[in-house]
mmCIF file with all atom_site columns, C-alpha atoms in Angstrom:
data_model
loop_
_atom_site.group_PDB
_atom_site.id
_atom_site.type_symbol
_atom_site.label_atom_id
_atom_site.label_alt_id
_atom_site.label_comp_id
_atom_site.label_asym_id
_atom_site.label_entity_id
_atom_site.label_seq_id
_atom_site.pdbx_PDB_ins_code
_atom_site.Cartn_x
_atom_site.Cartn_y
_atom_site.Cartn_z
_atom_site.occupancy
_atom_site.B_iso_or_equiv
_atom_site.pdbx_formal_charge
_atom_site.auth_seq_id
_atom_site.auth_comp_id
_atom_site.auth_asym_id
_atom_site.auth_atom_id
_atom_site.pdbx_PDB_model_num
ATOM 1   C CA . GLN A 1 1   ? -66.257 34.051 -44.093 1.00 86.00 ? 958  GLN A CA 1
ATOM 2   C CA . VAL A 1 2   ? -64.259 36.025 -41.557 1.00 93.00 ? 959  VAL A CA 1
ATOM 3   C CA . GLN A 1 3   ? -61.210 37.741 -43.025 1.00 95.00 ? 960  GLN A CA 1
ATOM 4   C CA . PHE A 1 4   ? -58.168 39.251 -41.357 1.00 97.00 ? 961  PHE A CA 1
ATOM 5   C CA . VAL A 1 5   ? -55.712 41.860 -42.605 1.00 98.00 ? 962  VAL A CA 1
ATOM 6   C CA . GLU A 1 6   ? -52.669 42.250 -40.376 1.00 98.00 ? 963  GLU A CA 1
ATOM 7   C CA . SER A 1 7   ? -50.208 45.129 -40.529 1.00 98.00 ? 964  SER A CA 1
ATOM 8   C CA . GLY A 1 8   ? -47.630 47.011 -38.520 1.00 98.00 ? 965  GLY A CA 1
ATOM 9   C CA . GLY A 1 9   ? -44.714 44.603 -38.572 1.00 98.00 ? 966  GLY A CA 1
ATOM 10  C CA . GLY A 1 10  ? -41.171 45.560 -39.396 1.00 98.00 ? 967  GLY A CA 1
ATOM 11  C CA . LEU A 1 11  ? -37.502 45.291 -38.537 1.00 98.00 ? 968  LEU A CA 1
ATOM 12  C CA . VAL A 1 12  ? -36.546 46.599 -35.105 1.00 98.00 ? 969  VAL A CA 1
ATOM 13  C CA . GLN A 1 13  ? -33.701 46.216 -32.664 1.00 98.00 ? 970  GLN A CA 1
ATOM 14  C CA . ALA A 1 14  ? -33.947 44.308 -29.415 1.00 98.00 ? 971  ALA A CA 1
ATOM 15  C CA . GLY A 1 15  ? -35.644 46.374 -26.721 1.00 98.00 ? 972  GLY A CA 1
ATOM 16  C CA . GLU A 1 16  ? -37.735 48.407 -29.133 1.00 98.00 ? 973  GLU A CA 1
ATOM 17  C CA . SER A 1 17  ? -41.511 48.362 -29.601 1.00 98.00 ? 974  SER A CA 1
ATOM 18  C CA . LEU A 1 18  ? -44.043 47.715 -32.347 1.00 98.00 ? 975  LEU A CA 1
ATOM 19  C CA . ARG A 1 19  ? -47.811 47.956 -32.568 1.00 98.00 ? 976  ARG A CA 1
ATOM 20  C CA . LEU A 1 20  ? -49.599 45.486 -34.778 1.00 98.00 ? 977  LEU A CA 1
ATOM 21  C CA . SER A 1 21  ? -53.105 45.977 -36.164 1.00 98.00 ? 978  SER A CA 1
ATOM 22  C CA . CYS A 1 22  ? -55.623 43.482 -37.493 1.00 98.00 ? 979  CYS A CA 1
ATOM 23  C CA . VAL A 1 23  ? -58.710 44.620 -39.363 1.00 98.00 ? 980  VAL A CA 1
ATOM 24  C CA . VAL A 1 24  ? -61.482 42.038 -39.214 1.00 97.00 ? 981  VAL A CA 1
ATOM 25  C CA . SER A 1 25  ? -64.313 41.747 -41.728 1.00 94.00 ? 982  SER A CA 1
ATOM 26  C CA . GLY A 1 26  ? -67.147 39.307 -42.278 1.00 87.00 ? 983  GLY A CA 1
ATOM 27  C CA . SER A 1 27  ? -68.196 38.955 -38.665 1.00 80.00 ? 984  SER A CA 1
ATOM 28  C CA . THR A 1 28  ? -70.140 40.817 -36.009 1.00 88.00 ? 985  THR A CA 1
ATOM 29  C CA . PHE A 1 29  ? -66.932 42.081 -34.536 1.00 94.00 ? 986  PHE A CA 1
ATOM 30  C CA . ARG A 1 30  ? -68.175 43.246 -31.163 1.00 93.00 ? 987  ARG A CA 1
ATOM 31  C CA . PHE A 1 31  ? -69.685 39.835 -30.284 1.00 95.00 ? 988  PHE A CA 1
ATOM 32  C CA . ASN A 1 32  ? -66.505 37.830 -30.848 1.00 95.00 ? 989  ASN A CA 1
ATOM 33  C CA . ALA A 1 33  ? -63.215 37.222 -29.114 1.00 97.00 ? 990  ALA A CA 1
ATOM 34  C CA . PHE A 1 34  ? -60.065 37.571 -31.184 1.00 98.00 ? 991  PHE A CA 1
ATOM 35  C CA . GLY A 1 35  ? -56.496 36.559 -30.712 1.00 98.00 ? 992  GLY A CA 1
ATOM 36  C CA . TRP A 1 36  ? -52.961 36.921 -31.976 1.00 98.00 ? 993  TRP A CA 1
ATOM 37  C CA . TYR A 1 37  ? -50.759 34.010 -32.996 1.00 98.00 ? 994  TYR A CA 1
ATOM 38  C CA . ARG A 1 38  ? -47.251 33.777 -34.380 1.00 98.00 ? 995  ARG A CA 1
ATOM 39  C CA . GLN A 1 39  ? -45.122 31.424 -36.406 1.00 98.00 ? 996  GLN A CA 1
ATOM 40  C CA . ALA A 1 40  ? -41.361 31.540 -36.302 1.00 97.00 ? 997  ALA A CA 1
ATOM 41  C CA . PRO A 1 41  ? -39.237 30.005 -39.077 1.00 93.00 ? 998  PRO A CA 1
ATOM 42  C CA . GLY A 1 42  ? -39.220 26.221 -38.810 1.00 95.00 ? 999  GLY A CA 1
ATOM 43  C CA . LYS A 1 43  ? -41.698 26.186 -35.920 1.00 97.00 ? 1000 LYS A CA 1
ATOM 44  C CA . GLN A 1 44  ? -45.396 25.597 -35.501 1.00 97.00 ? 1001 GLN A CA 1
ATOM 45  C CA . ARG A 1 45  ? -47.807 28.457 -35.134 1.00 97.00 ? 1002 ARG A CA 1
ATOM 46  C CA . GLU A 1 46  ? -48.296 29.357 -31.473 1.00 97.00 ? 1003 GLU A CA 1
ATOM 47  C CA . TYR A 1 47  ? -50.745 31.292 -29.351 1.00 97.00 ? 1004 TYR A CA 1
ATOM 48  C CA . VAL A 1 48  ? -49.800 34.801 -28.218 1.00 98.00 ? 1005 VAL A CA 1
ATOM 49  C CA . ALA A 1 49  ? -52.822 36.503 -26.673 1.00 98.00 ? 1006 ALA A CA 1
ATOM 50  C CA . GLU A 1 50  ? -56.575 36.935 -26.927 1.00 98.00 ? 1007 GLU A CA 1
ATOM 51  C CA . ILE A 1 51  ? -59.248 39.423 -25.957 1.00 98.00 ? 1008 ILE A CA 1
ATOM 52  C CA . SER A 1 52  ? -62.897 38.633 -25.293 1.00 98.00 ? 1009 SER A CA 1
ATOM 53  C CA . ASN A 1 53  ? -65.914 40.610 -26.405 1.00 96.00 ? 1010 ASN A CA 1
ATOM 54  C CA . SER A 1 54  ? -65.975 42.100 -22.892 1.00 97.00 ? 1011 SER A CA 1
ATOM 55  C CA . ASP A 1 55  ? -62.286 43.060 -22.986 1.00 97.00 ? 1012 ASP A CA 1
ATOM 56  C CA . ASN A 1 56  ? -61.021 40.228 -20.812 1.00 98.00 ? 1013 ASN A CA 1
ATOM 57  C CA . THR A 1 57  ? -57.504 39.348 -21.890 1.00 98.00 ? 1014 THR A CA 1
ATOM 58  C CA . ASN A 1 58  ? -55.253 36.308 -21.733 1.00 97.00 ? 1015 ASN A CA 1
ATOM 59  C CA . TYR A 1 59  ? -51.591 35.941 -22.622 1.00 97.00 ? 1016 TYR A CA 1
ATOM 60  C CA . ALA A 1 60  ? -49.090 33.200 -23.255 1.00 96.00 ? 1017 ALA A CA 1
ATOM 61  C CA . ASP A 1 61  ? -46.885 32.662 -20.217 1.00 94.00 ? 1018 ASP A CA 1
ATOM 62  C CA . TYR A 1 62  ? -43.663 33.215 -22.137 1.00 90.00 ? 1019 TYR A CA 1
ATOM 63  C CA . LEU A 1 63  ? -44.548 36.882 -22.810 1.00 91.00 ? 1020 LEU A CA 1
ATOM 64  C CA . GLN A 1 64  ? -43.855 37.924 -19.206 1.00 84.00 ? 1021 GLN A CA 1
ATOM 65  C CA . GLY A 1 65  ? -46.021 41.029 -19.479 1.00 91.00 ? 1022 GLY A CA 1
ATOM 66  C CA . ARG A 1 66  ? -44.295 42.544 -22.519 1.00 96.00 ? 1023 ARG A CA 1
ATOM 67  C CA . PHE A 1 67  ? -47.292 42.505 -24.894 1.00 98.00 ? 1024 PHE A CA 1
ATOM 68  C CA . THR A 1 68  ? -50.742 44.079 -24.572 1.00 98.00 ? 1025 THR A CA 1
ATOM 69  C CA . ILE A 1 69  ? -53.770 43.166 -26.666 1.00 98.00 ? 1026 ILE A CA 1
ATOM 70  C CA . SER A 1 70  ? -56.627 45.604 -27.193 1.00 98.00 ? 1027 SER A CA 1
ATOM 71  C CA . ARG A 1 71  ? -59.554 46.161 -29.526 1.00 98.00 ? 1028 ARG A CA 1
ATOM 72  C CA . ASP A 1 72  ? -61.562 48.961 -31.096 1.00 98.00 ? 1029 ASP A CA 1
ATOM 73  C CA . ASN A 1 73  ? -65.076 47.780 -31.902 1.00 97.00 ? 1030 ASN A CA 1
ATOM 74  C CA . ALA A 1 74  ? -65.856 50.925 -33.919 1.00 96.00 ? 1031 ALA A CA 1
ATOM 75  C CA . LYS A 1 75  ? -62.973 50.106 -36.261 1.00 97.00 ? 1032 LYS A CA 1
ATOM 76  C CA . SER A 1 76  ? -63.319 46.293 -36.156 1.00 97.00 ? 1033 SER A CA 1
ATOM 77  C CA . THR A 1 77  ? -59.633 46.215 -35.292 1.00 98.00 ? 1034 THR A CA 1
ATOM 78  C CA . VAL A 1 78  ? -57.527 44.246 -32.843 1.00 98.00 ? 1035 VAL A CA 1
ATOM 79  C CA . TYR A 1 79  ? -54.144 45.577 -31.725 1.00 98.00 ? 1036 TYR A CA 1
ATOM 80  C CA . LEU A 1 80  ? -51.033 44.043 -30.231 1.00 98.00 ? 1037 LEU A CA 1
ATOM 81  C CA . GLN A 1 81  ? -48.647 46.414 -28.495 1.00 98.00 ? 1038 GLN A CA 1
ATOM 82  C CA . MET A 1 82  ? -45.274 44.707 -28.241 1.00 98.00 ? 1039 MET A CA 1
ATOM 83  C CA . ASN A 1 83  ? -42.647 46.198 -25.925 1.00 98.00 ? 1040 ASN A CA 1
ATOM 84  C CA . SER A 1 84  ? -39.138 45.112 -24.987 1.00 97.00 ? 1041 SER A CA 1
ATOM 85  C CA . LEU A 1 85  ? -38.906 42.996 -28.101 1.00 98.00 ? 1042 LEU A CA 1
ATOM 86  C CA . LYS A 1 86  ? -36.421 40.137 -28.175 1.00 97.00 ? 1043 LYS A CA 1
ATOM 87  C CA . PRO A 1 87  ? -34.830 38.297 -31.116 1.00 97.00 ? 1044 PRO A CA 1
ATOM 88  C CA . GLU A 1 88  ? -36.923 35.248 -30.201 1.00 96.00 ? 1045 GLU A CA 1
ATOM 89  C CA . ASP A 1 89  ? -40.060 37.297 -30.964 1.00 97.00 ? 1046 ASP A CA 1
ATOM 90  C CA . THR A 1 90  ? -39.112 37.188 -34.639 1.00 98.00 ? 1047 THR A CA 1
ATOM 91  C CA . ALA A 1 91  ? -42.042 35.584 -36.461 1.00 98.00 ? 1048 ALA A CA 1
ATOM 92  C CA . VAL A 1 92  ? -44.983 36.181 -38.738 1.00 98.00 ? 1049 VAL A CA 1
ATOM 93  C CA . TYR A 1 93  ? -47.872 37.404 -36.602 1.00 98.00 ? 1050 TYR A CA 1
ATOM 94  C CA . TYR A 1 94  ? -51.469 36.516 -37.392 1.00 98.00 ? 1051 TYR A CA 1
ATOM 95  C CA . CYS A 1 95  ? -54.845 37.230 -35.866 1.00 98.00 ? 1052 CYS A CA 1
ATOM 96  C CA . ASN A 1 96  ? -57.864 34.952 -35.805 1.00 97.00 ? 1053 ASN A CA 1
ATOM 97  C CA . ARG A 1 97  ? -60.975 34.034 -33.863 1.00 95.00 ? 1054 ARG A CA 1
ATOM 98  C CA . PRO A 1 98  ? -60.085 31.533 -31.113 1.00 94.00 ? 1055 PRO A CA 1
ATOM 99  C CA . SER A 1 99  ? -63.572 30.057 -30.742 1.00 91.00 ? 1056 SER A CA 1
ATOM 100 C CA . ARG A 1 100 ? -63.718 28.998 -34.372 1.00 91.00 ? 1057 ARG A CA 1
ATOM 101 C CA . LEU A 1 101 ? -60.596 29.532 -36.439 1.00 92.00 ? 1058 LEU A CA 1
ATOM 102 C CA . SER A 1 102 ? -61.119 30.965 -39.883 1.00 92.00 ? 1059 SER A CA 1
ATOM 103 C CA . THR A 1 103 ? -58.821 31.119 -42.884 1.00 94.00 ? 1060 THR A CA 1
ATOM 104 C CA . TRP A 1 104 ? -55.544 32.726 -41.899 1.00 96.00 ? 1061 TRP A CA 1
ATOM 105 C CA . GLY A 1 105 ? -54.598 36.092 -43.341 1.00 96.00 ? 1062 GLY A CA 1
ATOM 106 C CA . GLN A 1 106 ? -51.215 36.891 -44.832 1.00 97.00 ? 1063 GLN A CA 1
ATOM 107 C CA . GLY A 1 107 ? -49.809 37.905 -41.465 1.00 98.00 ? 1064 GLY A CA 1
ATOM 108 C CA . THR A 1 108 ? -47.266 40.606 -40.745 1.00 98.00 ? 1065 THR A CA 1
ATOM 109 C CA . GLN A 1 109 ? -43.543 39.943 -40.394 1.00 98.00 ? 1066 GLN A CA 1
ATOM 110 C CA . VAL A 1 110 ? -41.789 41.029 -37.218 1.00 98.00 ? 1067 VAL A CA 1
ATOM 111 C CA . THR A 1 111 ? -38.007 40.797 -37.201 1.00 98.00 ? 1068 THR A CA 1
ATOM 112 C CA . VAL A 1 112 ? -36.027 41.677 -34.088 1.00 98.00 ? 1069 VAL A CA 1
ATOM 113 C CA . SER A 1 113 ? -32.287 42.051 -34.446 1.00 98.00 ? 1070 SER A CA 1
ATOM 114 C CA . SER A 1 114 ? -29.887 41.635 -31.529 1.00 94.00 ? 1071 SER A CA 1
#
């Protein structure tokens, strides 16, 4: 069973930055792709970004280049650098394995004030 522990969220003002971390256990980390997802209040969970086992990345169109996903295989950790945050980025952020979703972690809350 793959498990995810997300951290790094918080309350920031519009225009500021945050870096989220996701520690992954229960898988051969370096062989898998991982992604970030988010769920805003009253909305469905949506895709944010993903990174392959060879560091190829893909992003949701709405991000317009503001976020960067990365990974550290030695630490079994996936990161999401979020810059120029907007109030509409307010959500709980989760990580998971796109190829075969596992049980969701608790997520980390990101709140962006205007």
